[in-house]
């Protein structure tokens, strides 16, 4: 589903965020990426939908290469949904309008069709009663669930989560993780960057541990957490548990 | 909204007294040292006069007042169009567009406006307008068309001058509006661009649906301030004989020598206009905020 081949990414300030990075994700697989701050996790996700340009290597998603053809890039953006740490809802639009927007503008659906999908998705993330509210009137957890619904409205084949719960108060983390777990159960292909080890153990098919733009170690969640091989991994795990 | 209690302290009283003293001294000096003969009664007739055919019609001062308003509105429209285009060019990825907009802003901001007025007047007014035959075209219009031109722009014979004044002011103020638009757009968080990009919106769709609507709210207050500047700056085109408020004031002064009455009246008229605009801007801003999403 996702083939990342030897990509390199350096910023103009000289920082190398990704070094010869390769990763293959199967259809319906949930890959959880963990790693210390600055290890390149966000950069990796941004490269996957073209928000950041890679310097070398190749990325192919569902058979479509992420190259310089506009058509391919747009196709990939439609197929890859992204959820951000800071929600990034559009503050001048209601919840309904937030979710309708891309359906109408990009998928060219009619307002009625878009609304129908939107209401289904809002019901799914358990927030249908807030369709007419503005983002500022919602709690962080509610906002993030709306953001997930907004990404899902494009009917993506892959979902990327970049620390989706890091900006939330502890009591709201659960409701967002539940939505993500359900999505995983339904068979969505997901790459999840998170510090929530509970989620990683429960929903992750594979754990990838990154440091300094490289994969240090990866494995099934059971093996990764119980029998880590590398010293660096053990050190990291001992820090967070 | 809660009404704030107005407290007056000693300093306030002192300031008010000082202002009153200054005013009285000013009038006293004019009366004694200049031996000035005040004649306020003559002013109203220069605002409105009675015409046997049409009844009460605006006279010189009011004509100038309306000319200033029309000039300001058209210049603002032009300046906003220009400023928006150039503002968008400024943040564009294309080096060529950035070069154009940067040159525009730098040139305008580094030349005295009075010099610009003359350059544009002789270049646009004398050359371009003549080449395009604007004057002849307007002259050939029917009387009804001329009537409407007079209502919305200027009397038909002065139309070319009016147009070059509007272009001059529009170009001048457009440079400032460029900066207002640019900083408004740049104030929108990166995450808004990223989220709409990730949803598949094209660059222009991101701009139209997500960034601009939010930027407008931040742009509106400084834009209203700029409109007030345009009203005041429009006085400068009096040097190219546009019959706006300041020009009419000078004409009238030359004819009546009522220096103080006329300039006090003109000051009051400008103040009335700009103060009214400030109030309107404040009201619009409040409305926008209340209706808006900043719950
Ligand atoms: N736009 C940018 N310009 C320059 N350097 C950047 C940029 N974005 C990220 N970096 C640098 O690239 C490296 C990787 O950053 P990245 O945000 O991918 O890390 P991360 O693993 O997501 O960290 P965190 O857990 O703090 O979110 C860091 O050293 C960061 O400072
Ligand atoms: Mg990050």
XYZ file of C-alpha atoms and ligand atoms in Angstrom:
568
model
C 0.000 0.000 0.000
C 2.751 2.412 0.964
C 6.290 1.956 -0.286
C 8.908 4.321 0.987
C 12.244 3.698 -0.638
C 15.501 5.177 0.590
C 14.242 8.699 1.033
C 16.462 11.514 2.214
C 15.264 14.815 3.500
C 17.369 17.743 4.604
C 16.088 21.200 5.456
C 17.669 24.351 4.122
C 19.154 25.019 7.553
C 21.293 21.908 7.115
C 19.358 19.614 9.446
C 18.929 16.145 8.000
C 15.516 14.964 9.117
C 15.405 11.630 7.262
C 18.342 9.466 6.265
C 17.961 6.671 3.743
C 14.605 5.901 5.189
C 12.651 2.905 3.886
C 9.353 1.489 5.069
C 6.640 -0.642 3.515
C 3.122 -0.637 4.896
C 0.611 -3.323 3.926
C -3.026 -2.708 3.233
C -5.021 -2.609 6.515
C -1.855 -2.487 8.544
C -1.564 -0.132 11.507
C 1.999 1.072 11.909
C 2.834 3.016 15.046
C 5.893 5.238 14.922
C 7.582 6.265 18.117
C 10.789 8.084 18.790
C 12.319 11.004 20.632
C 11.551 14.595 19.744
C 13.291 15.741 16.594
C 13.744 12.242 15.232
C 11.888 13.102 12.012
C 8.461 11.561 12.659
C 6.442 14.594 11.578
C 8.725 15.154 8.620
C 8.152 11.570 7.482
C 4.365 11.976 7.531
C 4.581 15.313 5.725
C 6.683 13.762 2.994
C 4.034 11.109 2.441
C 1.457 13.551 1.112
C 3.876 16.004 -0.407
C 3.683 18.658 2.299
C 7.467 18.398 2.353
C 9.558 17.580 -0.698
C 11.946 14.666 -0.453
C 15.476 15.140 -1.755
C 16.084 11.574 -2.870
C 14.340 8.218 -3.014
C 10.783 7.370 -3.941
C 7.363 7.147 -2.403
C 4.576 5.083 -3.972
C 1.116 4.993 -2.452
C -1.478 2.531 -3.733
C 0.468 2.250 -6.970
C 0.676 5.992 -7.521
C 4.173 7.470 -7.457
C 4.570 10.766 -5.596
C 6.445 12.526 -8.364
C 6.235 15.939 -9.932
C 3.070 15.294 -11.896
C 0.264 17.398 -10.535
C -2.290 14.720 -11.251
C -0.473 12.102 -9.190
C 0.134 14.471 -6.341
C -3.523 15.429 -6.172
C -4.569 11.781 -6.351
C -2.297 10.996 -3.419
C -3.609 13.899 -1.391
C -7.139 12.612 -1.960
C -6.172 9.119 -0.845
C -4.148 10.101 2.183
C -5.958 11.682 5.117
C -3.972 13.557 7.720
C -4.731 14.466 11.320
C -2.576 17.049 13.068
C -1.555 17.595 16.647
C -3.121 21.059 16.607
C -6.384 19.961 14.902
C -6.178 22.772 12.342
C -9.920 23.053 11.913
C -11.030 26.045 9.882
C -12.203 28.476 12.573
C -14.472 30.512 10.288
C -16.573 27.506 9.328
C -19.022 25.418 11.302
C -18.244 21.773 11.937
C -20.551 20.869 9.059
C -18.855 23.312 6.684
C -15.408 22.118 7.732
C -16.261 18.599 6.684
C -18.264 19.561 3.599
C -15.592 21.802 2.121
C -13.225 19.326 0.503
C -16.054 17.008 -0.516
C -17.609 19.826 -2.507
C -14.511 21.607 -3.743
C -12.279 18.616 -4.453
C -14.699 15.720 -4.915
C -17.273 17.994 -6.587
C -20.184 16.625 -4.586
C -23.414 18.571 -4.271
C -24.159 20.246 -0.944
C -26.851 17.680 -0.186
C -24.593 14.720 -0.911
C -21.781 16.220 1.125
C -24.075 16.875 4.067
C -25.273 13.327 4.068
C -21.723 11.973 4.251
C -20.838 14.564 6.875
C -23.714 13.576 9.139
C -22.800 9.894 8.812
C -19.221 10.647 9.777
C -20.205 12.903 12.652
C -22.413 10.134 13.981
C -19.494 7.770 13.648
C -17.222 9.985 15.725
C -20.124 10.549 18.101
C -20.511 14.295 17.765
C -23.491 14.716 15.434
C -25.160 17.232 17.736
C -22.342 19.733 17.143
C -22.755 20.021 13.375
C -23.751 23.681 13.598
C -21.116 24.756 16.115
C -17.917 26.607 15.383
C -14.622 24.907 16.323
C -13.957 27.461 19.070
C -17.120 26.282 20.810
C -15.859 22.691 21.082
C -13.501 21.009 23.520
C -10.123 19.814 22.266
C -11.256 16.207 22.107
C -14.346 17.157 20.132
C -12.274 19.268 17.757
C -9.900 16.430 17.087
C -12.783 14.055 16.390
C -14.168 16.579 13.909
C -10.727 16.765 12.315
C -10.716 12.990 11.940
C -14.183 13.083 10.387
C -13.019 15.813 8.031
C -10.131 13.684 6.827
C -12.380 10.634 6.468
C -14.837 12.592 4.354
C -12.410 12.343 1.456
C -12.737 8.544 1.644
C -8.977 8.121 2.049
C -7.282 4.763 1.752
C -4.589 5.723 4.223
C -4.770 7.807 7.383
C -1.785 9.560 8.942
C -1.953 10.700 12.561
C 0.706 13.065 13.872
C 0.518 13.047 17.663
C -3.228 13.435 17.457
C -3.657 13.361 21.218
C -0.617 15.305 22.389
C -2.416 18.633 22.645
C -5.344 17.215 24.598
C -6.178 17.276 28.277
C -5.783 13.783 29.740
C -9.516 13.220 30.150
C -10.101 13.752 26.431
C -7.373 11.506 25.108
C -9.498 8.388 25.502
C -12.353 9.550 23.282
C -9.990 10.312 20.407
C -8.037 7.080 20.812
C -11.319 5.172 20.749
C -12.175 6.657 17.383
C -8.738 5.698 16.112
C -9.033 2.168 17.451
C -12.382 1.725 15.735
C -10.903 2.933 12.515
C -8.102 0.380 12.871
C -10.635 -2.372 13.490
C -12.532 -1.430 10.356
C -9.392 -2.110 8.387
C -8.078 1.366 7.650
C -4.408 1.501 6.696
C -2.848 3.791 9.266
C 0.467 5.328 10.200
C 0.236 6.697 13.710
C 2.865 8.833 15.384
C 2.110 8.794 19.095
C 3.421 8.737 22.623
C 0.454 6.666 23.797
C 2.025 3.285 24.410
C -1.307 1.822 25.440
C -2.670 2.548 21.998
C 0.502 1.225 20.360
C 0.221 -2.087 22.194
C -3.474 -2.491 21.623
C -3.979 -1.287 18.065
C -0.552 -1.354 16.488
C 0.285 -4.214 14.148
C 3.841 -3.056 13.936
C 5.913 -0.631 15.973
C 8.669 1.397 14.338
C 11.168 3.111 16.572
C 12.944 6.048 14.975
C 15.879 8.162 16.059
C 17.838 10.777 14.134
C 15.931 10.201 10.919
C 16.530 6.474 10.820
C 14.711 3.324 11.895
C 16.433 1.893 14.907
C 14.208 -1.105 15.380
C 10.827 -2.387 14.316
C 8.661 -5.367 15.094
C 5.236 -6.583 16.123
C 4.014 -4.766 19.169
C 4.400 -7.835 21.337
C 7.972 -8.469 20.336
C 8.907 -4.803 20.350
C 7.712 -4.080 23.857
C 8.675 -7.384 25.472
C 11.944 -8.208 23.758
C 13.536 -5.139 22.274
C 16.894 -5.963 20.729
C 18.722 -2.687 20.454
C 20.230 -0.848 23.381
C 18.798 2.453 22.112
C 15.292 1.008 22.121
C 15.605 -0.332 25.641
C 16.840 3.021 26.804
C 13.942 4.839 25.164
C 11.369 2.411 26.529
C 12.763 2.637 30.026
C 12.367 6.394 29.826
C 8.699 6.351 28.976
C 7.567 3.518 31.233
C -21.364 45.961 26.711
C -20.656 47.391 30.130
C -20.632 51.138 30.442
C -17.420 52.265 32.028
C -17.644 54.937 34.668
C -15.808 58.024 33.570
C -13.496 59.259 36.273
C -12.004 62.685 35.975
C -8.822 63.381 37.879
C -6.756 66.494 38.416
C -4.605 65.904 35.347
C -7.672 65.683 33.096
C -8.968 68.994 34.447
C -5.584 70.616 33.843
C -5.485 69.345 30.270
C -9.000 70.585 29.543
C -8.150 73.980 30.991
C -4.971 74.147 28.918
C -6.880 73.355 25.735
C -9.497 76.007 26.500
C -6.788 78.534 27.275
C -5.031 77.807 23.987
C -8.274 78.232 22.081
C -9.127 81.521 23.750
C -5.643 82.860 23.231
C -5.855 81.893 19.536
C -9.134 83.779 19.063
C -7.831 86.711 21.120
C -4.677 87.019 18.993
C -6.657 86.933 15.782
C -9.037 89.571 17.029
C -6.518 91.974 18.509
C -3.213 91.472 16.750
C -4.640 90.799 13.297
C -7.672 92.987 13.811
C -9.578 90.282 12.019
C -13.221 90.874 11.086
C -15.088 87.626 11.626
C -17.868 87.037 9.157
C -19.407 83.641 9.672
C -22.716 84.588 8.098
C -21.289 84.308 4.632
C -20.171 80.667 4.984
C -23.559 78.884 4.740
C -24.227 80.296 1.302
C -21.036 78.698 0.052
C -22.260 75.384 1.291
C -25.710 75.471 -0.257
C -27.214 78.082 -2.518
C -30.709 78.611 -3.804
C -31.178 78.035 -7.478
C -34.323 79.346 -9.160
C -34.613 76.224 -11.269
C -33.493 73.405 -8.959
C -34.130 74.792 -5.488
C -31.340 74.263 -2.951
C -28.164 72.951 -4.559
C -24.686 72.374 -3.132
C -22.358 75.285 -3.591
C -18.571 75.310 -3.766
C -17.755 73.896 -0.344
C -20.293 71.097 -0.543
C -19.356 70.338 -4.134
C -15.792 69.972 -2.936
C -16.962 67.839 -0.037
C -18.786 65.451 -2.357
C -15.872 65.449 -4.779
C -13.582 64.418 -1.918
C -15.936 61.558 -1.055
C -16.169 60.343 -4.656
C -12.437 60.662 -5.123
C -11.776 58.706 -1.930
C -14.204 55.929 -2.755
C -12.955 55.345 -6.290
C -9.324 55.579 -5.227
C -9.987 53.091 -2.458
C -11.618 50.649 -4.845
C -8.659 50.903 -7.185
C -6.178 50.717 -4.321
C -7.838 47.621 -2.865
C -7.804 45.829 -6.209
C -4.205 46.798 -6.785
C -3.178 46.106 -3.204
C -4.801 42.679 -3.215
C -3.161 41.704 -6.488
C 0.228 42.977 -5.390
C -0.189 41.536 -1.894
C -0.833 38.115 -3.418
C 2.173 38.558 -5.699
C 4.300 39.394 -2.685
C 3.689 36.054 -1.020
C 3.768 34.112 -4.260
C 6.396 31.493 -4.916
C 7.301 33.076 -8.224
C 10.361 35.267 -8.041
C 9.127 37.296 -10.988
C 5.854 38.237 -9.284
C 7.650 39.081 -6.059
C 10.030 41.296 -8.007
C 7.158 43.232 -9.554
C 5.304 43.756 -6.294
C 8.428 44.622 -4.329
C 9.500 47.183 -6.909
C 6.041 48.710 -6.913
C 5.897 49.075 -3.149
C 9.455 50.362 -2.825
C 9.112 52.949 -5.568
C 5.836 54.315 -4.257
C 6.973 54.399 -0.661
C 10.241 56.145 -1.400
C 8.956 59.017 -3.501
C 7.169 62.021 -1.948
C 3.467 61.783 -2.762
C 3.429 65.306 -4.132
C 6.071 64.353 -6.667
C 4.071 61.272 -7.596
C 1.011 63.417 -8.162
C 2.869 65.596 -10.642
C 4.517 62.677 -12.403
C 1.263 60.820 -12.783
C -0.644 63.921 -13.702
C 1.644 64.872 -16.544
C 2.198 61.313 -17.631
C -1.242 59.751 -17.221
C -3.294 62.908 -17.511
C -1.478 64.536 -20.374
C -0.178 61.583 -22.319
C -2.191 58.444 -21.736
C -5.583 60.116 -21.401
C -4.998 62.063 -24.596
C -3.747 59.037 -26.494
C -6.716 57.013 -25.338
C -8.994 59.907 -26.190
C -10.785 59.752 -22.852
C -11.795 63.411 -22.991
C -13.218 63.158 -26.493
C -15.065 59.974 -25.672
C -16.723 61.532 -22.643
C -17.600 64.651 -24.638
C -19.338 62.516 -27.243
C -21.628 60.865 -24.685
C -25.314 61.692 -24.522
C -26.578 64.141 -21.915
C -28.050 61.405 -19.741
C -24.719 59.588 -19.654
C -22.984 62.837 -18.787
C -25.507 63.374 -16.032
C -24.649 60.039 -14.452
C -20.948 60.600 -14.939
C -21.376 63.826 -13.032
C -23.208 62.057 -10.231
C -20.755 59.193 -9.832
C -17.493 60.744 -10.946
C -17.015 64.365 -11.896
C -18.496 66.901 -14.302
C -17.894 65.567 -17.810
C -15.304 68.185 -18.878
C -13.157 67.364 -15.841
C -13.490 63.617 -16.198
C -9.946 62.953 -17.523
C -8.392 64.904 -14.645
C -10.612 63.132 -12.179
C -9.556 59.797 -13.613
C -5.869 60.598 -13.381
C -6.358 61.786 -9.809
C -8.078 58.508 -8.943
C -5.303 56.523 -10.600
C -2.652 58.544 -8.796
C -4.240 58.137 -5.393
C -5.067 54.504 -6.110
C -1.478 53.720 -7.068
C -0.154 55.570 -4.053
C -2.456 54.018 -1.472
C -2.297 50.623 -3.186
C 1.291 50.263 -1.993
C 0.187 50.562 1.621
C -2.742 48.235 1.084
C -0.331 45.720 -0.470
C 1.454 45.545 2.857
C -1.808 45.294 4.784
C -2.974 42.386 2.630
C 0.390 40.653 2.777
C 0.685 40.819 6.540
C -2.957 39.777 6.912
C -2.421 36.669 4.851
C 0.893 35.869 6.483
C -0.731 36.087 9.897
C -2.778 32.965 9.156
C -1.260 29.922 10.847
C 0.717 27.495 8.709
C -1.540 24.690 9.929
C -4.479 26.134 7.991
C -2.547 25.843 4.740
C -1.337 22.375 5.657
C -4.756 21.056 6.603
C -6.411 22.331 3.439
C -3.513 21.076 1.329
C -3.838 17.641 2.881
C -7.535 17.626 2.002
C -6.651 18.050 -1.650
C -7.445 21.727 -2.154
C -5.387 23.462 -4.808
C -3.298 26.480 -3.923
C -5.991 28.895 -5.057
C -8.744 26.929 -3.345
C -6.750 27.008 -0.117
C -6.517 30.752 -0.541
C -10.150 31.387 -1.434
C -11.903 29.042 0.970
C -9.608 28.896 3.949
C -7.008 31.631 4.172
C -8.626 34.751 2.746
C -11.880 34.562 4.728
C -9.825 34.465 7.911
C -7.372 37.077 6.724
C -10.197 39.493 5.875
C -11.096 39.768 9.506
C -7.558 40.828 10.356
C -7.265 43.034 7.293
C -10.483 44.974 7.792
C -9.447 47.238 10.695
C -6.181 48.468 9.111
C -7.989 48.785 5.789
C -10.581 51.067 7.360
C -7.715 53.111 8.769
C -6.215 53.320 5.308
C -9.516 54.559 3.889
C -9.409 57.408 6.381
C -5.860 58.144 5.240
C -7.079 58.239 1.665
C -9.699 60.849 2.556
C -7.012 63.001 4.082
C -4.405 62.322 1.405
C -6.881 63.190 -1.327
C -6.296 66.861 -0.477
C -3.015 66.565 -2.310
C -4.634 66.385 -5.742
C -5.815 69.963 -5.243
C -2.444 70.851 -6.789
C -3.629 69.450 -10.105
C -6.849 71.462 -9.938
C -9.192 68.681 -8.932
C -12.064 70.550 -7.352
C -12.147 68.705 -4.084
C -12.602 70.194 -0.649
C -9.149 71.712 -0.183
C -9.053 73.175 -3.678
C -12.464 74.766 -3.227
C -11.286 76.173 0.087
C -8.315 77.817 -1.566
C -10.456 79.232 -4.352
C -12.947 80.610 -1.905
C -10.241 82.125 0.215
C -8.777 83.891 -2.774
C -12.186 85.349 -3.513
C -13.382 86.267 -0.007
C -10.231 86.509 2.160
C -12.161 84.840 4.982
C -9.133 82.709 5.827
C -10.106 81.488 9.275
C -13.796 80.885 8.684
C -13.056 78.857 5.572
C -10.256 76.740 6.993
C -12.159 76.104 10.188
C -15.139 74.986 8.091
C -12.950 72.786 5.918
C -11.322 71.265 8.980
C -14.752 70.534 10.422
C -15.908 68.921 7.178
C -12.830 66.665 6.965
C -13.171 65.815 10.608
C -16.847 65.016 10.194
C -16.035 62.688 7.311
C -13.134 60.831 8.900
C -14.758 60.646 12.301
C -17.885 59.197 10.772
C -15.737 56.629 8.947
C -13.936 55.669 12.162
C -17.261 55.104 13.863
C -18.514 53.057 10.924
C -15.309 51.000 10.895
C -15.589 50.330 14.611
C -19.187 49.276 14.179
C -18.412 46.936 11.282
C -15.554 45.403 13.228
C -17.816 44.761 16.192
C -20.497 43.248 14.033
C -17.937 41.019 12.386
C -16.631 39.892 15.720
C -20.048 39.200 17.209
C -21.340 37.267 14.215
C -18.018 35.497 13.914
C -16.411 32.411 15.172
C -14.319 33.908 17.916
C -16.803 32.559 20.442
N 10.537 23.449 8.406
C 11.682 23.077 8.977
N 12.806 23.764 8.741
C 13.963 23.383 9.298
N 14.122 22.342 10.136
C 13.040 21.622 10.425
C 11.758 21.944 9.864
N 10.852 21.066 10.331
C 11.536 20.219 11.130
N 12.845 20.550 11.194
C 13.900 19.825 11.924
O 13.924 18.496 11.475
C 14.103 17.586 12.527
C 12.958 16.591 12.570
O 11.775 17.295 12.913
P 10.365 16.589 13.099
O 9.386 17.651 13.349
O 10.131 15.690 11.954
O 10.600 15.740 14.409
P 9.539 14.908 15.247
O 10.085 13.554 15.349
O 8.195 15.064 14.669
O 9.638 15.595 16.649
P 8.471 15.903 17.714
O 8.299 14.649 18.505
O 9.067 16.996 18.544
O 7.273 16.324 16.956
C 14.214 18.427 13.780
O 15.591 18.574 14.090
C 13.607 19.739 13.408
O 14.230 20.782 14.116
Mg 6.368 16.045 15.308
